mmCIF file of C-alpha atoms and ligand atoms in Angstrom:
data_model
loop_
_atom_site.group_PDB
_atom_site.id
_atom_site.type_symbol
_atom_site.label_atom_id
_atom_site.label_comp_id
_atom_site.label_asym_id
_atom_site.label_seq_id
_atom_site.Cartn_x
_atom_site.Cartn_y
_atom_site.Cartn_z
ATOM 1 C CA MET A 8 146.825 73.968 57.983
ATOM 2 C CA ARG A 9 144.655 76.393 56.085
ATOM 3 C CA VAL A 10 145.933 78.829 53.519
ATOM 4 C CA LEU A 11 144.251 81.810 51.883
ATOM 5 C CA LEU A 12 145.305 81.991 48.252
ATOM 6 C CA VAL A 13 144.809 85.446 46.672
ATOM 7 C CA GLU A 14 145.416 85.240 42.926
ATOM 8 C CA ASP A 15 143.441 86.666 40.001
ATOM 9 C CA ASP A 16 145.111 84.621 37.297
ATOM 10 C CA GLU A 17 142.781 81.642 36.721
ATOM 11 C CA MET A 18 145.472 79.249 35.502
ATOM 12 C CA ILE A 19 147.950 79.999 38.275
ATOM 13 C CA GLY A 20 145.200 80.058 40.900
ATOM 14 C CA ARG A 21 143.702 76.748 39.862
ATOM 15 C CA SER A 22 147.013 74.922 39.627
ATOM 16 C CA LEU A 23 148.255 76.377 42.938
ATOM 17 C CA LYS A 24 145.073 75.407 44.746
ATOM 18 C CA GLN A 25 145.313 71.889 43.395
ATOM 19 C CA ALA A 26 149.001 71.582 44.260
ATOM 20 C CA LEU A 27 148.499 72.961 47.768
ATOM 21 C CA GLU A 28 145.691 70.505 48.457
ATOM 22 C CA GLY A 29 147.864 67.720 47.145
ATOM 23 C CA ALA A 30 150.482 68.783 49.650
ATOM 24 C CA GLY A 31 147.980 68.517 52.522
ATOM 25 C CA TRP A 32 146.950 72.180 52.845
ATOM 26 C CA SER A 33 143.335 73.212 52.952
ATOM 27 C CA ALA A 34 143.255 76.086 50.398
ATOM 28 C CA ASP A 35 140.621 78.865 50.050
ATOM 29 C CA TRP A 36 141.079 80.756 46.810
ATOM 30 C CA VAL A 37 139.873 84.323 46.161
ATOM 31 C CA ARG A 38 140.442 86.351 43.032
ATOM 32 C CA ASP A 39 140.387 89.979 44.182
ATOM 33 C CA GLY A 40 141.575 92.211 47.003
ATOM 34 C CA GLU A 41 138.216 92.970 48.575
ATOM 35 C CA LEU A 42 137.301 89.301 48.857
ATOM 36 C CA ALA A 43 140.703 88.730 50.368
ATOM 37 C CA GLN A 44 139.921 91.314 53.068
ATOM 38 C CA SER A 45 136.650 89.711 54.003
ATOM 39 C CA ALA A 46 138.081 86.177 53.956
ATOM 40 C CA LEU A 47 140.947 87.297 56.207
ATOM 41 C CA ALA A 48 138.576 88.989 58.645
ATOM 42 C CA ASP A 49 136.388 85.855 58.915
ATOM 43 C CA GLY A 50 138.864 83.007 58.617
ATOM 44 C CA ASP A 51 141.643 81.694 60.733
ATOM 45 C CA TYR A 52 144.497 81.107 58.313
ATOM 46 C CA THR A 53 147.872 79.496 58.945
ATOM 47 C CA CYS A 54 149.256 81.620 56.147
ATOM 48 C CA MET A 55 148.289 83.826 53.164
ATOM 49 C CA LEU A 56 149.737 83.689 49.653
ATOM 50 C CA LEU A 57 149.194 87.159 48.162
ATOM 51 C CA ASP A 58 149.537 88.255 44.556
ATOM 52 C CA LEU A 59 150.201 92.020 44.259
ATOM 53 C CA GLY A 60 148.457 92.955 41.008
ATOM 54 C CA LEU A 61 144.773 92.321 41.851
ATOM 55 C CA PRO A 62 141.386 93.743 40.754
ATOM 56 C CA ARG A 63 139.346 95.952 43.132
ATOM 57 C CA GLN A 64 142.103 96.273 45.664
ATOM 58 C CA ASP A 65 145.824 95.962 45.179
ATOM 59 C CA GLY A 66 147.722 93.321 47.141
ATOM 60 C CA THR A 67 149.794 95.928 48.957
ATOM 61 C CA GLU A 68 146.566 97.620 50.091
ATOM 62 C CA VAL A 69 145.204 94.242 51.346
ATOM 63 C CA LEU A 70 148.400 93.807 53.333
ATOM 64 C CA ARG A 71 148.472 97.344 54.714
ATOM 65 C CA ARG A 72 144.875 97.157 55.952
ATOM 66 C CA ALA A 73 145.304 93.722 57.446
ATOM 67 C CA ARG A 74 148.336 94.802 59.458
ATOM 68 C CA GLU A 75 146.539 97.984 60.546
ATOM 69 C CA ARG A 76 143.733 95.810 61.913
ATOM 70 C CA GLY A 77 146.350 93.896 63.884
ATOM 71 C CA ASP A 78 146.017 90.775 61.707
ATOM 72 C CA ALA A 79 149.268 88.828 62.168
ATOM 73 C CA THR A 80 148.667 86.073 59.600
ATOM 74 C CA PRO A 81 152.023 85.195 58.004
ATOM 75 C CA VAL A 82 152.052 86.593 54.453
ATOM 76 C CA LEU A 83 154.083 85.357 51.532
ATOM 77 C CA VAL A 84 153.882 87.763 48.584
ATOM 78 C CA LEU A 85 153.799 86.249 45.112
ATOM 79 C CA THR A 86 154.645 88.650 42.361
ATOM 80 C CA ALA A 87 155.438 88.811 38.678
ATOM 81 C CA ARG A 88 156.666 92.356 39.106
ATOM 82 C CA ASP A 89 160.369 92.553 39.068
ATOM 83 C CA GLY A 90 160.395 96.027 40.585
ATOM 84 C CA LEU A 91 162.588 96.209 43.610
ATOM 85 C CA ASP A 92 160.372 98.962 45.015
ATOM 86 C CA ASP A 93 157.343 96.674 45.167
ATOM 87 C CA ARG A 94 159.211 94.006 47.068
ATOM 88 C CA ILE A 95 160.712 96.488 49.542
ATOM 89 C CA HIS A 96 157.319 98.140 49.970
ATOM 90 C CA SER A 97 155.533 94.889 50.718
ATOM 91 C CA LEU A 98 158.206 93.778 53.222
ATOM 92 C CA ASP A 99 157.945 97.185 54.933
ATOM 93 C CA LEU A 100 154.159 96.821 55.086
ATOM 94 C CA GLY A 101 154.530 93.568 56.998
ATOM 95 C CA ALA A 102 154.950 90.768 54.427
ATOM 96 C CA ASP A 103 157.053 87.916 55.865
ATOM 97 C CA ASP A 104 158.655 86.929 52.619
ATOM 98 C CA TYR A 105 158.197 87.107 48.840
ATOM 99 C CA LEU A 106 158.571 84.839 45.850
ATOM 100 C CA ARG A 107 158.903 85.948 42.249
ATOM 101 C CA LYS A 108 156.917 84.183 39.571
ATOM 102 C CA PRO A 109 157.604 81.809 38.009
ATOM 103 C CA PHE A 110 158.707 79.666 40.948
ATOM 104 C CA GLU A 111 159.166 76.020 41.767
ATOM 105 C CA PHE A 112 156.325 74.648 43.857
ATOM 106 C CA ARG A 113 158.795 72.934 46.192
ATOM 107 C CA GLU A 114 160.341 76.315 46.979
ATOM 108 C CA LEU A 115 156.915 77.826 47.659
ATOM 109 C CA LEU A 116 156.174 75.027 50.176
ATOM 110 C CA ALA A 117 159.518 75.485 51.904
ATOM 111 C CA ARG A 118 159.001 79.243 52.209
ATOM 112 C CA MET A 119 155.479 78.695 53.555
ATOM 113 C CA ARG A 120 156.888 76.366 56.195
ATOM 114 C CA ALA A 121 159.569 78.955 57.046
ATOM 115 C CA VAL A 122 157.125 81.880 57.516
ATOM 116 C CA VAL A 123 154.783 79.718 59.636
ATOM 117 C CA ARG A 124 157.662 78.478 61.742
ATOM 118 C CA ARG A 125 158.921 81.999 62.388
ATOM 119 C CA ARG A 126 155.421 83.033 63.462
ATOM 120 C CA ASP A 127 155.395 80.026 65.818
ATOM 121 C CA GLY A 128 158.645 81.391 67.262
ATOM 122 C CA ALA A 129 160.759 78.436 66.257
ATOM 123 C CA ALA A 130 164.012 78.809 64.363
ATOM 124 C CA HIS A 131 164.008 75.075 63.657
ATOM 125 C CA SER A 132 161.162 72.880 62.494
ATOM 126 C CA LEU A 133 159.861 71.527 65.842
ATOM 127 C CA ILE A 134 157.004 73.258 67.658
ATOM 128 C CA GLY A 135 155.012 72.193 70.697
ATOM 129 C CA GLY A 136 155.266 71.460 74.396
ATOM 130 C CA SER A 137 157.335 69.138 76.533
ATOM 131 C CA THR A 138 155.463 65.893 75.851
ATOM 132 C CA LEU A 139 154.211 66.402 72.316
ATOM 133 C CA GLN A 140 155.989 68.092 69.442
ATOM 134 C CA LEU A 141 155.262 68.575 65.764
ATOM 135 C CA ASP A 142 157.882 68.543 63.027
ATOM 136 C CA LEU A 143 156.722 71.064 60.409
ATOM 137 C CA THR A 144 159.078 69.755 57.765
ATOM 138 C CA THR A 145 158.381 66.027 57.933
ATOM 139 C CA ARG A 146 154.798 66.490 59.220
ATOM 140 C CA GLU A 147 155.403 63.938 61.947
ATOM 141 C CA VAL A 148 154.472 64.064 65.588
ATOM 142 C CA VAL A 149 157.316 63.447 68.060
ATOM 143 C CA THR A 150 156.422 61.931 71.419
ATOM 144 C CA GLY A 151 158.743 60.252 73.878
ATOM 145 C CA GLY A 152 161.519 60.229 71.282
ATOM 146 C CA ALA A 153 159.396 58.322 68.749
ATOM 147 C CA ARG A 154 158.092 59.763 65.481
ATOM 148 C CA GLU A 155 154.751 59.015 63.966
ATOM 149 C CA ALA A 156 153.346 59.986 60.560
ATOM 150 C CA LEU A 157 150.121 61.994 60.401
ATOM 151 C CA THR A 158 147.329 62.479 57.902
ATOM 152 C CA ALA A 159 146.785 66.040 56.595
ATOM 153 C CA ARG A 160 143.872 66.585 58.958
ATOM 154 C CA GLU A 161 145.634 65.125 62.000
ATOM 155 C CA PHE A 162 148.562 67.434 61.225
ATOM 156 C CA ALA A 163 146.277 70.485 60.958
ATOM 157 C CA LEU A 164 144.578 69.567 64.240
ATOM 158 C CA LEU A 165 147.858 69.160 66.126
ATOM 159 C CA HIS A 166 149.328 72.258 64.576
ATOM 160 C CA ALA A 167 146.407 74.352 65.851
ATOM 161 C CA LEU A 168 146.679 72.870 69.367
ATOM 162 C CA LEU A 169 150.496 72.980 69.576
ATOM 163 C CA GLU A 170 150.864 76.572 68.533
ATOM 164 C CA ARG A 171 149.900 77.506 72.068
ATOM 165 C CA PRO A 172 150.194 74.429 74.304
ATOM 166 C CA GLY A 173 147.777 74.682 77.222
ATOM 167 C CA ALA A 174 145.332 77.002 75.461
ATOM 168 C CA ILE A 175 141.789 75.704 74.929
ATOM 169 C CA LEU A 176 140.459 75.639 71.389
ATOM 170 C CA SER A 177 136.715 75.322 70.752
ATOM 171 C CA ARG A 178 135.110 72.994 68.183
ATOM 172 C CA GLU A 179 134.501 75.976 65.903
ATOM 173 C CA GLN A 180 138.090 77.199 66.142
ATOM 174 C CA LEU A 181 139.400 73.733 65.302
ATOM 175 C CA GLU A 182 136.977 73.330 62.392
ATOM 176 C CA ASN A 183 138.099 76.688 61.029
ATOM 177 C CA ARG A 184 141.693 75.621 61.150
ATOM 178 C CA ILE A 185 141.211 72.241 59.540
ATOM 179 C CA TYR A 186 138.544 72.619 56.883
ATOM 180 C CA GLY A 187 138.291 74.930 53.893
ATOM 181 C CA TRP A 188 135.204 76.478 52.303
ATOM 182 C CA GLY A 189 132.677 74.121 50.859
ATOM 183 C CA GLU A 190 134.152 71.145 52.631
ATOM 184 C CA GLU A 191 131.510 68.954 54.227
ATOM 185 C CA VAL A 192 132.114 68.975 57.996
ATOM 186 C CA THR A 193 129.970 66.481 59.898
ATOM 187 C CA SER A 194 128.936 67.474 63.445
ATOM 188 C CA ASN A 195 131.198 64.812 64.972
ATOM 189 C CA ALA A 196 134.183 65.245 62.598
ATOM 190 C CA ILE A 197 136.415 66.775 65.285
ATOM 191 C CA ASP A 198 135.461 64.066 67.815
ATOM 192 C CA VAL A 199 136.339 61.328 65.333
ATOM 193 C CA LEU A 200 139.678 62.993 64.533
ATOM 194 C CA ILE A 201 140.572 63.397 68.232
ATOM 195 C CA HIS A 202 139.508 59.850 69.042
ATOM 196 C CA GLY A 203 141.917 58.631 66.330
ATOM 197 C CA MET A 204 144.745 60.835 67.663
ATOM 198 C CA ARG A 205 144.283 59.523 71.204
ATOM 199 C CA ARG A 206 144.513 55.975 69.980
ATOM 200 C CA LYS A 207 147.757 56.872 68.238
ATOM 201 C CA LEU A 208 149.303 59.040 70.977
ATOM 202 C CA GLY A 209 147.663 57.959 74.216
ATOM 203 C CA ALA A 210 144.404 58.887 75.961
ATOM 204 C CA GLU A 211 145.974 61.838 77.749
ATOM 205 C CA SER A 212 147.577 63.422 74.671
ATOM 206 C CA ILE A 213 144.597 65.669 73.924
ATOM 207 C CA ARG A 214 142.375 66.645 76.809
ATOM 208 C CA ASN A 215 138.749 67.647 76.671
ATOM 209 C CA VAL A 216 137.685 70.627 78.759
ATOM 210 C CA ARG A 217 133.977 70.067 79.204
ATOM 211 C CA GLY A 218 131.808 72.550 77.346
ATOM 212 C CA LEU A 219 134.814 74.555 76.129
ATOM 213 C CA GLY A 220 136.964 72.500 73.844
ATOM 214 C CA TRP A 221 140.310 70.750 73.782
ATOM 215 C CA ARG A 222 143.917 71.397 74.723
ATOM 216 C CA VAL A 223 147.293 69.721 74.924
ATOM 217 C CA ALA A 224 149.484 69.897 78.031
ATOM 218 C CA ALA A 225 151.726 72.969 78.229
HETATM 219 CA CA1 CA B 322 147.754 89.343 39.300
#
């Protein structure tokens, strides 16, 4: 699960990035609106945390342009402004939810899970197909009625695959979903991860489509 954190306040940005990583998210942090635009255009993010008051381009402008481009990344707006107009405006522009600073980190995580879940089309916390499901709240995989704990990377891998069961994801798409900027990704990292998942969940759980990538059964 990869999040784009857009925050110009050094202290808030640094502590949020650290806390998100501690909670198993891969977090890319940018400090202005223009960098947010280019990161969004290049990256494949599970969700974006967006401050409104930003240098170079305001958060509402980032949001407006992203939605105009057809970018459907779930957006949670973080704002110190207590103006009702700002909150209504950002929701109308396509934000999925907002949180006023200061907030409790636990609440931020719960709201992130909620916006991601809604994008996945699930009212409850389970997503996936008939044989394999993922619990977004407990971060466990559910298979044949049994639950199994996952590492942060295993969770990110399965989340990417189970968003659209049956769809093939390439190595590059999976790497983009699992690793943040500056993270060392060895050429066989995805293979090692999938090998481990198959040992846990069975050889047929994740299928290789030669030359194209991987998928889970629909
Ligand atoms: Ca700000």
